[in-house]
Coordinates of C-alpha atoms in Angstrom, one line a residue:
T1 CA 134.8 109.3 291.1
N2 CA 135.0 112.3 288.8
Q3 CA 132.6 114.4 290.9
L4 CA 132.5 115.6 294.5
N5 CA 129.5 117.2 296.1
N6 CA 128.6 118.9 299.4
L7 CA 132.1 120.3 299.9
A8 CA 133.2 122.9 302.4
A9 CA 135.6 125.7 301.7
G10 CA 139.2 124.6 301.3
K11 CA 141.8 123.2 298.9
Y12 CA 141.1 119.9 297.0
V13 CA 143.7 117.8 295.2
V14 CA 142.8 115.4 292.4
T15 CA 145.0 112.7 291.0
V16 CA 144.2 111.2 287.6
T17 CA 145.8 108.0 286.3
D18 CA 145.2 106.8 282.7
A19 CA 145.2 103.2 281.3
I20 CA 148.9 103.0 280.7
G21 CA 149.8 104.4 284.2
C22 CA 150.4 108.0 283.5
V23 CA 149.6 110.2 286.5
R24 CA 148.5 113.8 286.6
K25 CA 147.7 115.9 289.7
D26 CA 145.8 119.2 290.0
S27 CA 144.1 121.2 292.7
V28 CA 141.2 123.6 293.2
I29 CA 140.4 126.0 296.0
L30 CA 136.8 126.6 297.1
V31 CA 136.2 129.9 298.7
K32 CA 133.5 130.5 301.3
P33 CA 131.4 133.6 300.4
D34 CA 131.1 136.3 303.0
S35 CA 128.3 135.8 305.5
L36 CA 124.9 137.2 304.4
K37 CA 124.1 140.5 306.2
I38 CA 121.5 143.2 306.1
N39 CA 122.8 146.8 305.7
L40 CA 120.5 149.7 306.7
I41 CA 120.7 152.2 303.9
N42 CA 118.1 154.8 305.1
K43 CA 115.9 155.4 308.1
I44 CA 113.4 158.2 308.6
N45 CA 111.2 158.3 311.7
P46 CA 107.6 159.4 311.3
S47 CA 107.1 163.1 312.1
C48 CA 104.0 162.8 314.3
P49 CA 101.8 160.2 316.2
D50 CA 99.2 158.6 313.9
V51 CA 101.1 159.8 310.8
S52 CA 102.6 157.3 308.4
N53 CA 105.5 159.0 306.7
G54 CA 108.4 157.0 308.1
L55 CA 110.8 155.0 305.9
L56 CA 113.2 152.0 306.1
Q57 CA 115.6 151.0 303.3
V58 CA 118.0 148.0 303.4
A59 CA 120.4 146.2 301.2
G60 CA 121.7 142.6 301.4
I61 CA 125.5 142.1 301.4
G62 CA 127.5 138.9 301.3
G63 CA 126.0 135.5 300.5
N64 CA 125.4 134.5 296.9
G65 CA 124.1 136.9 294.3
V66 CA 120.6 138.5 294.1
Y67 CA 118.6 139.1 297.3
T68 CA 115.0 138.8 298.1
Y69 CA 113.3 140.7 301.0
N70 CA 110.3 140.0 303.2
W71 CA 109.1 142.6 305.7
S72 CA 106.9 141.8 308.7
N73 CA 104.2 144.2 307.3
G74 CA 104.1 142.3 303.9
I75 CA 106.4 144.5 301.8
T76 CA 108.8 142.5 299.5
T77 CA 111.2 145.2 298.4
A78 CA 114.3 146.6 300.0
L79 CA 112.4 149.9 300.4
N80 CA 109.6 150.0 303.0
N81 CA 107.9 153.4 303.2
N82 CA 104.7 155.1 304.5
L83 CA 105.5 153.7 307.9
G84 CA 104.2 154.7 311.4
A85 CA 106.0 154.2 314.6
G86 CA 106.8 150.6 315.6
K87 CA 109.1 147.6 315.1
Y88 CA 109.7 146.2 311.6
V89 CA 111.3 142.8 311.0
I90 CA 113.1 142.1 307.7
T91 CA 114.1 138.6 306.4
T92 CA 116.7 138.6 303.5
R93 CA 117.6 135.6 301.4
D94 CA 120.3 135.2 298.8
S95 CA 120.1 133.3 295.4
G96 CA 122.3 130.2 296.2
T97 CA 121.4 127.2 294.0
T98 CA 122.2 124.4 296.4
F99 CA 121.9 126.2 299.7
V100 CA 119.9 129.4 300.3
C101 CA 121.2 131.6 303.1
S102 CA 118.8 133.8 305.0
V103 CA 119.2 136.4 307.8
K104 CA 116.8 138.4 309.9
D105 CA 117.0 141.8 311.5
S106 CA 114.7 144.4 313.0
F107 CA 114.4 148.2 313.1
T108 CA 112.3 150.4 315.3
L109 CA 110.8 153.8 314.2
V110 CA 109.7 156.4 316.8
N111 CA 107.7 159.6 316.5
I112 CA 110.0 162.6 316.1
D113 CA 107.4 164.9 317.5
T114 CA 104.8 164.4 320.2
L115 CA 102.1 167.0 320.8
D116 CA 100.3 167.2 324.2
K117 CA 96.5 167.4 324.2
P118 CA 95.5 171.1 324.5
I119 CA 93.5 172.3 327.4
I120 CA 90.6 174.7 326.9
T121 CA 90.1 177.4 329.5
Q122 CA 87.1 179.7 329.8
S123 CA 86.7 183.4 330.8
N124 CA 83.0 184.5 330.6
D125 CA 81.8 183.7 327.1
T126 CA 85.3 183.3 325.6
L127 CA 87.3 180.0 325.2
Y128 CA 91.1 180.0 325.2
A129 CA 93.8 177.5 324.1
I130 CA 97.5 177.5 324.8
A131 CA 99.4 180.0 322.6
G132 CA 102.0 179.1 319.9
F133 CA 100.2 176.9 317.5
S134 CA 97.7 177.1 314.6
Y135 CA 94.1 176.5 315.6
R136 CA 90.7 175.3 314.4
W137 CA 87.7 175.4 316.7
K138 CA 84.9 173.0 316.5
K139 CA 81.3 173.1 317.7
N140 CA 79.4 169.8 317.9
D141 CA 82.1 168.1 315.9
T142 CA 82.0 170.6 313.0
F143 CA 84.8 173.1 312.3
I144 CA 83.7 176.7 312.8
I145 CA 84.4 178.8 309.7
G146 CA 87.0 181.5 310.5
A147 CA 87.6 180.3 314.0
V148 CA 91.4 180.0 313.7
Q149 CA 92.7 182.1 316.6
S150 CA 93.9 180.9 320.0
F151 CA 90.5 181.9 321.5
Y152 CA 86.9 181.8 320.4
K153 CA 84.1 184.0 321.6
V154 CA 81.1 181.7 322.1
L155 CA 77.7 182.8 320.6
S156 CA 75.6 179.8 321.5
A157 CA 75.5 176.7 323.7
G158 CA 77.1 173.5 322.4
F159 CA 80.0 171.1 322.7
Y160 CA 83.3 172.9 321.8
Q161 CA 86.7 171.5 320.9
V162 CA 90.0 172.9 319.5
E163 CA 92.5 171.3 317.2
I164 CA 96.0 172.6 317.4
T165 CA 98.8 172.1 314.8
D166 CA 102.5 172.7 315.5
V167 CA 105.3 173.8 313.0
N168 CA 105.9 170.1 312.0
G169 CA 102.3 169.7 311.0
C170 CA 101.5 167.5 314.1
K171 CA 97.9 167.8 315.3
A172 CA 96.3 167.3 318.7
N173 CA 92.7 167.7 319.8
S174 CA 91.4 168.9 323.2
D175 CA 88.7 167.2 325.2
T176 CA 85.2 168.4 324.4
T177 CA 83.9 171.2 326.6
R178 CA 80.2 171.6 327.0
L179 CA 79.1 175.2 327.3
I180 CA 75.7 176.1 328.5
I181 CA 74.7 179.7 328.1
T182 CA 71.6 181.0 329.8
S183 CA 71.9 184.5 328.2
I184 CA 74.5 186.6 326.5
K185 CA 74.0 190.3 327.0
N186 CA 74.8 192.7 324.3
K187 CA 77.6 194.8 325.8
T188 CA 78.5 198.3 324.7
S189 CA 82.2 198.4 323.9
E190 CA 84.2 200.2 326.6
L191 CA 86.7 201.3 324.0
T192 CA 86.3 204.8 322.9
L193 CA 89.2 204.7 320.5
F194 CA 91.2 201.9 318.9
S195 CA 93.5 203.1 316.2
V196 CA 96.4 201.3 314.5
F197 CA 99.0 203.2 312.3
P198 CA 100.7 203.2 310.0
N199 CA 98.9 200.5 308.1
P200 CA 100.7 199.0 306.1
A201 CA 103.6 199.1 308.5
T202 CA 107.3 198.3 308.1
N203 CA 109.4 198.8 311.2
N204 CA 107.1 200.0 314.0
L205 CA 103.4 199.9 314.7
T206 CA 101.7 202.5 316.9
L207 CA 98.5 201.9 318.8
D208 CA 96.2 204.5 320.2
I209 CA 93.9 202.8 322.7
R210 CA 91.4 204.6 324.9
F211 CA 88.8 203.2 327.3
N212 CA 86.0 205.1 329.0
A213 CA 87.4 204.0 332.4
T214 CA 90.5 202.4 333.9
K215 CA 90.5 198.8 332.6
K216 CA 92.5 195.6 332.6
S217 CA 93.0 194.0 329.2
I218 CA 95.3 191.8 327.1
L219 CA 96.9 193.0 323.9
K220 CA 97.6 190.2 321.4
I221 CA 98.9 190.0 317.8
S222 CA 98.5 186.9 315.7
N223 CA 99.8 186.0 312.3
A224 CA 97.8 184.7 309.3
V225 CA 97.7 181.1 310.7
G226 CA 96.6 182.1 314.2
Q227 CA 99.9 181.9 316.0
I228 CA 100.3 184.5 318.7
V229 CA 103.5 186.5 318.0
F230 CA 103.0 189.2 320.6
M231 CA 101.1 189.5 323.9
E232 CA 101.1 192.1 326.7
Q233 CA 99.0 192.9 329.7
L234 CA 97.5 196.4 329.8
Q235 CA 96.0 198.3 332.8
G236 CA 94.8 201.8 332.5
K237 CA 92.6 204.1 330.6
E238 CA 94.6 205.5 327.7
F239 CA 97.6 204.0 325.9
L240 CA 99.8 205.4 323.0
K241 CA 102.0 202.4 322.4
T242 CA 104.7 201.8 319.7
I243 CA 105.6 198.1 319.0
S244 CA 108.7 197.1 317.0
I245 CA 107.7 194.7 314.3
Q246 CA 111.0 194.3 312.5
Q247 CA 111.3 190.7 313.7
F248 CA 107.9 189.7 312.2
S249 CA 107.6 188.3 308.7
K250 CA 105.7 190.2 306.0
G251 CA 102.0 189.4 305.8
I252 CA 98.6 190.0 307.3
Y253 CA 98.2 190.2 311.1
Q254 CA 95.3 190.5 313.5
L255 CA 95.5 192.6 316.7
F256 CA 93.2 191.9 319.6
I257 CA 92.2 193.9 322.7
I258 CA 90.6 191.5 325.2
T259 CA 89.1 193.0 328.3
D260 CA 88.9 191.2 331.6
D261 CA 85.1 190.8 331.2
G262 CA 85.5 189.0 327.9
Q263 CA 85.0 191.7 325.3
V264 CA 87.1 191.3 322.2
N265 CA 88.0 194.1 319.8
T266 CA 90.1 193.4 316.7
K267 CA 92.0 195.3 314.0
T268 CA 93.8 193.9 310.9
F269 CA 97.1 195.3 309.7
V270 CA 99.7 194.5 307.1
I271 CA 103.5 194.3 307.5
E272 CA 105.4 195.1 304.3

């Protein structure tokens, strides 16, 4: 016959004889293509739990010609993006005419960052969250306007919660804390002087703090997004304190004096 089908790779010799007995031989070599494989081109893990910003990108190699792709999440291109953590299976097929080769592989994405649930603590009528994050406080499932510090002084009863955000943009919410207040007394501030200078400041910031009696308090400085950048315990009646601010970025900062009975006094200053 002048045609052979379904051949494996190898060398084939053909002999042709014509009507008067002349003979001619020739040969052909069939080469087996490289095995079809999946090559991982790019992999980006999602940054946070419950965030879909991961990515997988593959390319077919070997086999015959153009490739088709089918991911387990329904994507039919080599690029599969907007992914959360999990396992993704890819099936790749080549464009063979007689036989179509296919191969499977799988890839797993994990969260780069995990953020533990914050815990709210309470001192008198003030709620506190762990330092080092950005904050948004909620009351009865509604964000409280301007409540973006690591603490919140409660003015009325309700269900309170805090949402924290880390430097990667990952968020976590605390459990809800129910706060029942029978009365909140109007307290006269025990600070007789609270002065911050110079303002704006460049290298150093000086504080002149005076109470009407010996007092325990906490001195905190937070940046514009609510992250605590400085904290120190104070005990005494009068303080003239200089703080080096050269390591802080330029911007607006909030300074807090929190007494042990929950009184909060604040000053705003600028670093240039």
